[in-house]
Short mmCIF file of C-alpha atoms in Angstrom, two decimals:
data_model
loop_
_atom_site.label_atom_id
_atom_site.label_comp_id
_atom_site.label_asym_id
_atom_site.label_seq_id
_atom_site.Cartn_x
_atom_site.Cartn_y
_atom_site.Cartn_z
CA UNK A 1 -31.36 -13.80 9.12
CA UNK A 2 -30.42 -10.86 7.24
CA UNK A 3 -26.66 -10.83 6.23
CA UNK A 4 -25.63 -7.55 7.96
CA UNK A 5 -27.09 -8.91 11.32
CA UNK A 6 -25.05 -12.32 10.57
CA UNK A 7 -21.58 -10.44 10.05
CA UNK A 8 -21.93 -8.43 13.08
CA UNK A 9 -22.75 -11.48 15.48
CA UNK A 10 -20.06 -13.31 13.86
CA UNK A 11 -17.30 -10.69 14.35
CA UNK A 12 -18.69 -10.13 18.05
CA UNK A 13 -18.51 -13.84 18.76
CA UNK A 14 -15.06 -14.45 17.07
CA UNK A 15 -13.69 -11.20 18.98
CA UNK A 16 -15.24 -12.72 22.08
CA UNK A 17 -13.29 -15.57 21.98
CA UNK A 18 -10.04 -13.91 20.91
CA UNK A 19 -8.40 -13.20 24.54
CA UNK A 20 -5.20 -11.48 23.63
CA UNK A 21 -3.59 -10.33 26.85
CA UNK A 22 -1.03 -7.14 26.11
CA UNK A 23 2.36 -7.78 26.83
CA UNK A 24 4.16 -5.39 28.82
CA UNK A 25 5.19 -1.90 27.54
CA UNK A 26 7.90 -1.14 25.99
CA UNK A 27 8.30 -4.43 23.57
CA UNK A 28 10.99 -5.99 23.58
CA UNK A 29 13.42 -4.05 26.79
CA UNK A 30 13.25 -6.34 29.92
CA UNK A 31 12.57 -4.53 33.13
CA UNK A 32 16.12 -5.57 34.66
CA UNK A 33 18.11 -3.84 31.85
CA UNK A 34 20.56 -2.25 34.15
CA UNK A 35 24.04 -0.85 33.16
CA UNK A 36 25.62 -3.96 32.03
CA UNK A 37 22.92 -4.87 29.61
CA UNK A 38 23.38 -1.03 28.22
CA UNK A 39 27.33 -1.77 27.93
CA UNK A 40 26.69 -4.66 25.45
CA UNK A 41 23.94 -2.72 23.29
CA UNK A 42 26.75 -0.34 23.14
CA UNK A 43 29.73 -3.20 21.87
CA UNK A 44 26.81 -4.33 19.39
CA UNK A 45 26.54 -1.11 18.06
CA UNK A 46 29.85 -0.48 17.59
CA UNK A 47 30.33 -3.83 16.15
CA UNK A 48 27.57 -3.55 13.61
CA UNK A 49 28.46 -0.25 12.57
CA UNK A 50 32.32 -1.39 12.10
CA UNK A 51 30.54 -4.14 10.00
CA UNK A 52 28.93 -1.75 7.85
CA UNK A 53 31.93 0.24 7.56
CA UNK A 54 33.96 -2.93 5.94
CA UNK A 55 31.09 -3.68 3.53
CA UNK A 56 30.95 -0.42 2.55
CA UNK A 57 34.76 0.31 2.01
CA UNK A 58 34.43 -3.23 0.35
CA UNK A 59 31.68 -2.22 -1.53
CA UNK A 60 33.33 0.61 -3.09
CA UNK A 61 36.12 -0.70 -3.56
CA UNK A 62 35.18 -3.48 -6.09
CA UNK A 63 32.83 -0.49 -7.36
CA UNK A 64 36.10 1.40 -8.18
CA UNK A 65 37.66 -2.13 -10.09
CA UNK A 66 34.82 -2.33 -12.14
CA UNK A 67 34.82 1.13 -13.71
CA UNK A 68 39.14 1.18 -13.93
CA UNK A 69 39.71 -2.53 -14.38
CA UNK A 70 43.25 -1.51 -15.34
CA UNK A 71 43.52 0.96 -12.50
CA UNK A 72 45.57 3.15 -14.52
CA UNK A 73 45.27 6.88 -13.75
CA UNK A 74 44.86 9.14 -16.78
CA UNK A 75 47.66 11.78 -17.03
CA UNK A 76 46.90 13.34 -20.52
CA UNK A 77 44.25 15.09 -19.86
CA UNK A 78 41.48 12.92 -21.18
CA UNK A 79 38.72 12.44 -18.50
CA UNK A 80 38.75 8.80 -17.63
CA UNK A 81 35.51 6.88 -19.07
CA UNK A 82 32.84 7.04 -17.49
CA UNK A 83 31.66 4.71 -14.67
CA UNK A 84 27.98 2.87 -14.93
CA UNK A 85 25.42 4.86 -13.42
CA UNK A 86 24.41 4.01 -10.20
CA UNK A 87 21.10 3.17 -11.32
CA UNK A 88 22.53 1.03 -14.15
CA UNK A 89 25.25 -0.17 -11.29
CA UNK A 90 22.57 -1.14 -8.84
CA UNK A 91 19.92 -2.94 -11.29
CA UNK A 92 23.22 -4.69 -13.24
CA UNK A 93 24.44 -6.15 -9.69
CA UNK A 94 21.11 -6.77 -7.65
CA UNK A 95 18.38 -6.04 -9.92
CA UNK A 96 16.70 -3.84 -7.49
CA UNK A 97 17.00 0.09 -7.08
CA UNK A 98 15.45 2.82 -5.58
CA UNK A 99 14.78 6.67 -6.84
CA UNK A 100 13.47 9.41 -5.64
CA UNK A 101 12.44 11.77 -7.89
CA UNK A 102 10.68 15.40 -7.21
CA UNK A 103 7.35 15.66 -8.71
CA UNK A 104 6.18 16.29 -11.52
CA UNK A 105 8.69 14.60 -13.33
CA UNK A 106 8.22 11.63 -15.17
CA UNK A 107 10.27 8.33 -14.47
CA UNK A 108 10.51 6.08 -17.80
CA UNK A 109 11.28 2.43 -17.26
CA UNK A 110 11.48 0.36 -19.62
CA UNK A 111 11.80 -3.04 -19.86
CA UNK A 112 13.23 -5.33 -22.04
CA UNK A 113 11.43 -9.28 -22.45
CA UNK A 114 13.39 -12.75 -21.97
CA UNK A 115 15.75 -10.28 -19.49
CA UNK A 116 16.28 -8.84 -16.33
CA UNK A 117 17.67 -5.51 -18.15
CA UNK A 118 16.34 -3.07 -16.59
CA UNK A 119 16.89 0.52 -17.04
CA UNK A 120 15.64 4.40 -15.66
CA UNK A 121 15.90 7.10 -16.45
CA UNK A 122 14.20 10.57 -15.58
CA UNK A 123 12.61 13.13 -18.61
CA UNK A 124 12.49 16.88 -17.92
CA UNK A 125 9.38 17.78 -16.61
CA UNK A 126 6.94 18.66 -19.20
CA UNK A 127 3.51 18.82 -17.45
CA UNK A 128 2.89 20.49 -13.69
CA UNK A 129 0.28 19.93 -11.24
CA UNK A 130 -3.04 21.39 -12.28
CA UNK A 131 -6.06 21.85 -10.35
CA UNK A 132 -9.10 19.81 -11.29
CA UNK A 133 -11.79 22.77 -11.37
CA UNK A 134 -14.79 20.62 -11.39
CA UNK A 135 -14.00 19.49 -7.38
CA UNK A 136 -11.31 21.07 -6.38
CA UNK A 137 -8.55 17.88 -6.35
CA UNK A 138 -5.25 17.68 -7.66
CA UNK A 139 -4.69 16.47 -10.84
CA UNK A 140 -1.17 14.87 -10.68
CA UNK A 141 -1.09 14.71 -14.53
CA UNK A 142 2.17 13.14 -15.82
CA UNK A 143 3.16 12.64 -11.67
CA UNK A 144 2.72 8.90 -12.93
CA UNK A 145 4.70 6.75 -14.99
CA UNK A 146 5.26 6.10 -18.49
CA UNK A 147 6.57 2.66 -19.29
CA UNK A 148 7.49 2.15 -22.63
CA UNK A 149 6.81 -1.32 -23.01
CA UNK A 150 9.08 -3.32 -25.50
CA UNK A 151 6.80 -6.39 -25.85
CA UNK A 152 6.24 -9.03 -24.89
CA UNK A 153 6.66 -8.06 -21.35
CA UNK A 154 4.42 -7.55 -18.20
CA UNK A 155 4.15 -4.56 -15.86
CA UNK A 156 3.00 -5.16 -12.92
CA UNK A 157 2.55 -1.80 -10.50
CA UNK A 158 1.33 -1.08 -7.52
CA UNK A 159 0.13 2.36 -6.94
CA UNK A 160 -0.55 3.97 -3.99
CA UNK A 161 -0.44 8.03 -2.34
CA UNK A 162 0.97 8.42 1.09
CA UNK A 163 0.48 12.21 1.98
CA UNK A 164 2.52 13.71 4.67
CA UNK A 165 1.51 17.34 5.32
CA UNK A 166 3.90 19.53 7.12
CA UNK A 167 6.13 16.74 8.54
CA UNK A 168 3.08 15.05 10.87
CA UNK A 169 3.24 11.66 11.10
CA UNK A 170 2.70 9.76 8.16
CA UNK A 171 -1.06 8.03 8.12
CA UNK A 172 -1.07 6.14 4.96
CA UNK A 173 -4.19 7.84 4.04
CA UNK A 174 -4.59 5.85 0.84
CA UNK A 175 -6.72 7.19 -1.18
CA UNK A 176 -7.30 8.56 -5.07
CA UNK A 177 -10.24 9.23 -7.09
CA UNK A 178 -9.17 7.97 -10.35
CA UNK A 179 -6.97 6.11 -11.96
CA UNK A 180 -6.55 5.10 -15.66
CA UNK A 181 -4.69 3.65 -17.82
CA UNK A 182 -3.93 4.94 -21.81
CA UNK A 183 -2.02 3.32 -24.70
CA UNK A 184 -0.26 5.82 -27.03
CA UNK A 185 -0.57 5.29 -30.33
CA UNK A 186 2.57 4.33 -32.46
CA UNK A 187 1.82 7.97 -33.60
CA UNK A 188 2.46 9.17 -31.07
CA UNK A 189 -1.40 9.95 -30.68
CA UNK A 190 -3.72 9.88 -27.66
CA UNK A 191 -2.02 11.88 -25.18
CA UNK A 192 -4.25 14.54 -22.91
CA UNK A 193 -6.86 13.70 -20.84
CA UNK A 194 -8.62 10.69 -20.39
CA UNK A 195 -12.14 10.65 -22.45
CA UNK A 196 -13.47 7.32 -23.51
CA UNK A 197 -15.23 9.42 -26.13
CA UNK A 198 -12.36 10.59 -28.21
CA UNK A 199 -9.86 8.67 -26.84
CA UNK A 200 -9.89 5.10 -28.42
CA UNK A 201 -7.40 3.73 -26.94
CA UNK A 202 -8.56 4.22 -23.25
CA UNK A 203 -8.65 2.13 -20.16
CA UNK A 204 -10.33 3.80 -16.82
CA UNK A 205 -11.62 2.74 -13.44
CA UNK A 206 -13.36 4.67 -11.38
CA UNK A 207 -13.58 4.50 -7.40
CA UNK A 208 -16.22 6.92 -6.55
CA UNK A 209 -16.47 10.80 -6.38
CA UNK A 210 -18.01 12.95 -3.97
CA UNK A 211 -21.38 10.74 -2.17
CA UNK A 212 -21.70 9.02 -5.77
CA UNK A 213 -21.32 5.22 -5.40
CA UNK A 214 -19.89 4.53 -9.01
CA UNK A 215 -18.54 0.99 -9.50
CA UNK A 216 -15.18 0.19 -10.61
CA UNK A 217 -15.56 0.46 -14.46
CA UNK A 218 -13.20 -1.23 -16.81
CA UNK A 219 -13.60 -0.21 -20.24
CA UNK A 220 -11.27 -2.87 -21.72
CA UNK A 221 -10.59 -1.74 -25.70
CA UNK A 222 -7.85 -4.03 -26.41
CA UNK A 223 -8.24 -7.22 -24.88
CA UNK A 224 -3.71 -7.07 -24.64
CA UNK A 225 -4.26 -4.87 -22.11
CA UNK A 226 -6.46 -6.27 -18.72
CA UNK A 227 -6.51 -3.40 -15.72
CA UNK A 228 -7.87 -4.18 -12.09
CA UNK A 229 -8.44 -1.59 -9.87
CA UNK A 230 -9.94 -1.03 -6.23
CA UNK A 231 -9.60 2.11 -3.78
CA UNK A 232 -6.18 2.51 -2.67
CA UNK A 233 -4.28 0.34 -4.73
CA UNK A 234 -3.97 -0.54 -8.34
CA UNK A 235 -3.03 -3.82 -9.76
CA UNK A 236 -2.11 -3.17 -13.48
CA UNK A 237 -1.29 -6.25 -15.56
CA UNK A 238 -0.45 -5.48 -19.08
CA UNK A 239 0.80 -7.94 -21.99
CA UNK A 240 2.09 -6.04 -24.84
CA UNK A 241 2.88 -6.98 -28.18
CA UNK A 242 3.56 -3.94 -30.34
CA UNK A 243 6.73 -2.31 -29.05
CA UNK A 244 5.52 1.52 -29.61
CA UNK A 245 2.58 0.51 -27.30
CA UNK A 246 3.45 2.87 -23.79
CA UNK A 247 1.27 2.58 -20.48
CA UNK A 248 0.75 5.88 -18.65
CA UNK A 249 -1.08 6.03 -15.60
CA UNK A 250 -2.70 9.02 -14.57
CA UNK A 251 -3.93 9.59 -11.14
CA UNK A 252 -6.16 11.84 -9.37
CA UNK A 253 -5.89 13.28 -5.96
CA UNK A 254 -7.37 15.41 -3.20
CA UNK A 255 -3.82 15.48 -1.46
CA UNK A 256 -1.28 18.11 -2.02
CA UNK A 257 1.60 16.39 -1.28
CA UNK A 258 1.88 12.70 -2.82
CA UNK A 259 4.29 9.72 -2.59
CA UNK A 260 3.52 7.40 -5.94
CA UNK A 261 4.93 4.27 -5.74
CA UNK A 262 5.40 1.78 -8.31
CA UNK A 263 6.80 -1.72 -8.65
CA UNK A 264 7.72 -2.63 -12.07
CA UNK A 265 8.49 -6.61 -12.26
CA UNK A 266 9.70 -7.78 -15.89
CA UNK A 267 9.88 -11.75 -16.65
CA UNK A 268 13.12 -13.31 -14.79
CA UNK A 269 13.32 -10.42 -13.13
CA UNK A 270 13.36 -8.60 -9.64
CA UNK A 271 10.32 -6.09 -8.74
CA UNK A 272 11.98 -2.70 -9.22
CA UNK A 273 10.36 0.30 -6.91
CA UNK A 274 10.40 3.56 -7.70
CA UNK A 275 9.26 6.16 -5.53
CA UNK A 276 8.35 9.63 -6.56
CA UNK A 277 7.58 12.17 -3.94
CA UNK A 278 7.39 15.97 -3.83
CA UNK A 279 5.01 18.28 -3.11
CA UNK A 280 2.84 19.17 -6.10
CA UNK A 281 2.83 22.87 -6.68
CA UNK A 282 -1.26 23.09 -7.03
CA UNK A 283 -2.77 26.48 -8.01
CA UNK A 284 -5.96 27.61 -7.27
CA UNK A 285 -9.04 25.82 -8.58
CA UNK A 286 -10.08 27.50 -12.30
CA UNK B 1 -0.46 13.39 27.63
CA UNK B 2 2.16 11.18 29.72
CA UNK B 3 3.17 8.09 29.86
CA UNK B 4 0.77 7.19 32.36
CA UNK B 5 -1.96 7.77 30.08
CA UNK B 6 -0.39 5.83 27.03
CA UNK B 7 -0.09 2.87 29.74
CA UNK B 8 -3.25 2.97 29.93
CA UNK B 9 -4.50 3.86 26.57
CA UNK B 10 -2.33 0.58 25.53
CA UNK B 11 -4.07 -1.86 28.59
CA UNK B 12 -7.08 -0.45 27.07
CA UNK B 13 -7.12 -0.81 23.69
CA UNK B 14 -4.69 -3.35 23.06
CA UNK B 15 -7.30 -6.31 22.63
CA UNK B 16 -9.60 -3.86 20.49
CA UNK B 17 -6.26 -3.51 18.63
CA UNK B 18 -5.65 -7.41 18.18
CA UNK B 19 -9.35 -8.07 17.20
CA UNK B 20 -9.39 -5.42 14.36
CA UNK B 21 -6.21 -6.62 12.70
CA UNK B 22 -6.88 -10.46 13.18
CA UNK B 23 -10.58 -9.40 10.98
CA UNK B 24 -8.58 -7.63 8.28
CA UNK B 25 -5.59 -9.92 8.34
CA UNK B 26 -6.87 -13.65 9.29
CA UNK B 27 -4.21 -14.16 11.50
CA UNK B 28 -3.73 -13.73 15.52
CA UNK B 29 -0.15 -14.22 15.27
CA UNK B 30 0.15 -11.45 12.25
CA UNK B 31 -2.99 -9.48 14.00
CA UNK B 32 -0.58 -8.99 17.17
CA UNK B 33 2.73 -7.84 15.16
CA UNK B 34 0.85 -5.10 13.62
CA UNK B 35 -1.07 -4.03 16.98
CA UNK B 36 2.73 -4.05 18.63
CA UNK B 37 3.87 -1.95 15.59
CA UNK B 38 0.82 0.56 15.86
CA UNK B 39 1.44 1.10 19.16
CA UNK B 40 5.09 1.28 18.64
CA UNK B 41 3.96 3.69 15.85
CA UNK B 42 1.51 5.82 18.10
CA UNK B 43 3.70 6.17 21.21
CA UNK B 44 6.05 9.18 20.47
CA UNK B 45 2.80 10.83 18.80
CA UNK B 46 0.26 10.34 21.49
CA UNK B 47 0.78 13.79 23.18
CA UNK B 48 -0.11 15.65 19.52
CA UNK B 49 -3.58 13.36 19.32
CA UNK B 50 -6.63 14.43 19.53
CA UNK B 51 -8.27 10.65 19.12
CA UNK B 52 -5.49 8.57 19.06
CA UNK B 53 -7.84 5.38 18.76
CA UNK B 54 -9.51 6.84 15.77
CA UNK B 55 -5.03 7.22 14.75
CA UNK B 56 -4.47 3.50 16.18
CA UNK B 57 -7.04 2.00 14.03
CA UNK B 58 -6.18 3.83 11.28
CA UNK B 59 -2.48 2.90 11.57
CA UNK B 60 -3.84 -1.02 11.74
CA UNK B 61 -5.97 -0.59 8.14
CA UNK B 62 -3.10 1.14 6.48
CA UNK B 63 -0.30 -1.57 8.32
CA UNK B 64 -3.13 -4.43 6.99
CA UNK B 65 -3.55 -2.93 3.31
CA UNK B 66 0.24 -3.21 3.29
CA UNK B 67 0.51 -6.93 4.29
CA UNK B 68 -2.41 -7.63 1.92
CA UNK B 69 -0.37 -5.70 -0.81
CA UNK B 70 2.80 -7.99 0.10
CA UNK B 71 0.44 -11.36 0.16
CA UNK B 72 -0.68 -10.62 -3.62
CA UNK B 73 3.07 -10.52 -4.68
CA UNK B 74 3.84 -13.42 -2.64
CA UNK B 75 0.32 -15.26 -3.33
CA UNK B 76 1.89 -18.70 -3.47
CA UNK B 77 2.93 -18.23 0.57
CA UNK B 78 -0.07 -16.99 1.78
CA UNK B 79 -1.53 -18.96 4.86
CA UNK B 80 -5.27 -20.07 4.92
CA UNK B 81 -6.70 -17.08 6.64
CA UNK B 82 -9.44 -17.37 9.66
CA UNK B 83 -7.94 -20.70 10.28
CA UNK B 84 -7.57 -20.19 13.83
CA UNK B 85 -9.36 -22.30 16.17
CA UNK B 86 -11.79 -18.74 17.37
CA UNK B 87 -14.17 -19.51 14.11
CA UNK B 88 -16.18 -22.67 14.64
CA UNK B 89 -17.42 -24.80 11.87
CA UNK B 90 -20.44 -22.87 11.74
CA UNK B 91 -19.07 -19.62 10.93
CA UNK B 92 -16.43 -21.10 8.61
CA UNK B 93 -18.17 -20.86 5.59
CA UNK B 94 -18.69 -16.68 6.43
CA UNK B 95 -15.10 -16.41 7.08
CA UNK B 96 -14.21 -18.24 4.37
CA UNK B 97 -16.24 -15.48 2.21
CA UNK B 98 -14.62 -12.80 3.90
CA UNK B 99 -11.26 -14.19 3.61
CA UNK B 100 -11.56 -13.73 -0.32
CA UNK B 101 -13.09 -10.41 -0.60
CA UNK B 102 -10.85 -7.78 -1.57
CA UNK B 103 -9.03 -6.08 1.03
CA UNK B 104 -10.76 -2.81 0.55
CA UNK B 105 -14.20 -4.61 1.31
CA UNK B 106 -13.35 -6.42 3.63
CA UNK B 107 -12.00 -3.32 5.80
CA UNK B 108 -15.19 -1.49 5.22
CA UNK B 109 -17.45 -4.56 6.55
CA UNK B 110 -15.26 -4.53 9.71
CA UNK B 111 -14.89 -1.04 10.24
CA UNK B 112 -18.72 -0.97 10.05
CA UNK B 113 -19.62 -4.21 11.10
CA UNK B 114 -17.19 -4.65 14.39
CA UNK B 115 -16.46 -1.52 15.12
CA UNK B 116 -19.74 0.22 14.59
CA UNK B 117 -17.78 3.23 13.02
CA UNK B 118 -20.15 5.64 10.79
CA UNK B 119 -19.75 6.39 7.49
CA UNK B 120 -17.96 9.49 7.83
CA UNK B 121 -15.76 7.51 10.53
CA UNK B 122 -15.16 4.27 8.33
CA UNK B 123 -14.32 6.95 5.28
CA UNK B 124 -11.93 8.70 7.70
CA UNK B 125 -9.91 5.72 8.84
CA UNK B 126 -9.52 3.91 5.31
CA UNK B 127 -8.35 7.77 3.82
CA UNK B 128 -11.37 7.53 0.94
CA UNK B 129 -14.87 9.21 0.61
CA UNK B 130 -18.09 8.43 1.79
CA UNK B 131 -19.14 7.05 -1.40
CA UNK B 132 -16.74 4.92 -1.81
CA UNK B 133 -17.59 2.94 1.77
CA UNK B 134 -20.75 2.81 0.71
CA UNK B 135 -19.58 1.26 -2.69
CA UNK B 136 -17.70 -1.22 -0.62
CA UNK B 137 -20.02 -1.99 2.39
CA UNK B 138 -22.63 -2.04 -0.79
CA UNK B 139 -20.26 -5.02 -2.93
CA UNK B 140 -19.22 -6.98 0.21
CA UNK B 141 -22.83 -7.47 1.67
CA UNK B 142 -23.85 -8.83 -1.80
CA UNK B 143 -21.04 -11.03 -2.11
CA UNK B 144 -21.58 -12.24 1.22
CA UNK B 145 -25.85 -12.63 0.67
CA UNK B 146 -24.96 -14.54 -2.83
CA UNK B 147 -22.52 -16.97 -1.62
CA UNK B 148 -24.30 -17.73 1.96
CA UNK B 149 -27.98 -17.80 0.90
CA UNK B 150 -28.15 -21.52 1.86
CA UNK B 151 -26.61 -20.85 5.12
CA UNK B 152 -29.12 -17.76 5.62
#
């Protein structure tokens, strides 16, 4: 029996058997929630809210003790010193933080082996959107990440593109048409565009373009560096060992409006996530 | 449309609902959280839809990619998938092949497979081109014929 006509009996006979009644609509709200039931929502509310109130005064608070231990006042003029950052703040307390940064700036992360120190910080925006003018797609250029890797340590990041046009509802279309992965040279070399022919130090996979069927391609040149890749999502695991070594991903597009999002994990420590989001300011293809 | 009409819209397509995600996700009890959650999802929206079960199932591959995303970071806590008692002995060893595919593939065998969606349609709902469902429809079938050719 050919395969194809196995899977679809299969799936039709599993299905068949599956008898999942609905349950009623809404989830969740009985049908005899009357006024009383309403009145306790309400007290639960308030409560939970007051609760979040205390944590947050609390919160704040010790946030305040930290950065003035001696909770003296200046009153010569000097500015007082300067508090951690609340990105330093939040990855120094929990380990996890959360940024959102308008495209196309570039997030740097870097993270430091045999510790959970973890810091972020944002350059200027050196590189803009660019239309691709072979098909028409976005090229989000530096819309990625650089992660300066000081070795040994291991990136692992997850990227995907949630477009949401115009405030409709977000559908998770998931979808890019490239993705690859470059080391930069100590020198400082190898930056651009990706091309396995000049580039040397060049990782790529490839999902498909247009009605082509093009395998995932890995084009491994350093064996520190091992990339997996299918449509939708990336799975980068890299091992460095030279600390100048840096891992930019670039991405490709048809969306104008992109949400990257990438989880950074260093040994011993939390996954980071960074979002960056903004609408890419795409010209007209050349 | 009213709420009439998402009643029924949700009566109707509920099980559809179930089925998909317990293919992509291997799990009734995780198949019916995200079919609540896409129609939680779909309800204030339904009015501005044109094919709101072409929306539904795309809401369940997106809501499945995102559990499967969550299951690689957490790969030591993953449950056996497909171990349900709806696949017999016989179709275990399938299953079992379809279980470790990757997501992607195993989206696009469904999609085409169960719910006899095109290739335009299967491109549509898993937000990637044409060529790439046939890359993936193309890569699951010949995982699927290598590792089953004694069962075949």
């Amino acid at each position: 029996m050919p395969v194809e006509a196995l899977l679809r009996r299969s799936l039709r006979d599993v299905a068949d058997r599956i008898d999942s009644q609905p349950p009623p609509w809404p989830p969740g709200r009985s049908t005899q929630f009357d006024d009383a039931d309403e009145h306790r929502v309400g007290i639960r509310v308030l409560a939970a809210a007051g609760a979040i109130c205390l944590v947050l005064v609390a919160g704040i608070g010790l946030w305040l003790i930290r950065t003035n231990p001696s909770g003296s006042v200046p009153t010569d003029g000097t500015p007082a010193a300067p508090g951690p950052s609340w990105v330093g703040n939040t990855l120094a307390t929990t380990g996890v933080t959360n940024s959102s940064i308008a495209a196309p700036s570039t997030t740097v992360v870097s993270i430091d082996a045999g510790s959970s120190a973890i810091s972020i910080g944002t350059l200027p925006p050196d590189v803009v959107a660019e239309r691709n003018p072979a098909d028409g797609s976005a090229l989000l250029g530096d819309v990625g990440a650089q992660f300066p890797v000081l070795a040994p340590a291991r990136v692992d990041t997850d990227l995907t593109f949630d477009p949401a046009v115009g405030g409709a509802p977000i559908t998770l279309h998931v979808s890019f048409d490239e993705i690859c992965v470059r080391r930069t040279a100590a020198d400082g070399t190898g930056g651009g565009a990706c091309d396995p022919n000049t580039d040397p130090h060049y990782v790529e996979t490839r999902v498909g373009g247009g009605d082509t069927v093009t395998p995932v391609q890995v084009l491994l040149l350093d064996s520190t560096v091992q990339v997996t890749s299918v449509p939708g999502s990336c799975t980068f695991s890299l091992v460095g060992t030279d600390p100048a070594n840096r891992l930019d991903l670039w991405a490709c597009t048809t969306t104008d409006t992109a949400t990257v999002e990438v989880d950074l994990q260093a040994p011993g420590a939390d996954i980071v996530r960074t979002y960056i989001q903004g609408a890419l300011a795409v010209g007209p293809a050349s | 449309m009213a709420d009439r009409s998402f009643a029924e819209f949700y009566a109707g397509e509920y099980a559809g609902a179930v089925r998909l995600a317990y293919f992509l996700l291997g799990s009734l009890h995780a198949a019916e959280d995200l079919a609540q959650d896409s129609f939680i999802a779909i309800e204030p929206r339904m009015s501005r839809l044109d094919n709101p079960l072409a929306y539904l199932r795309t809401i369940i591959v997106n809501g499945a990619s995102s559990v499967h995303r969550k299951r690689l970071r957490r790969s030591h806590a993953v449950a056996p998938m497909f171990a349900d008692r709806f696949v017999t002995p016989v179709e275990a060893e399938l299953f079992d092949v379809l279980a470790r595919l990757p997501y992607p593939q195993r989206a696009a065998l469904t999609l085409r497979f169960w719910c006899d969606a095109s290739l335009q349609e299967t491109a549509d709902l898993m937000g990637c081109r044409v060529g790439t469902v046939k890359s993936l429809v193309s890569r699951g079938l010949e995982r699927l014929r290598t590792e089953l050719k004694d069962v075949m």
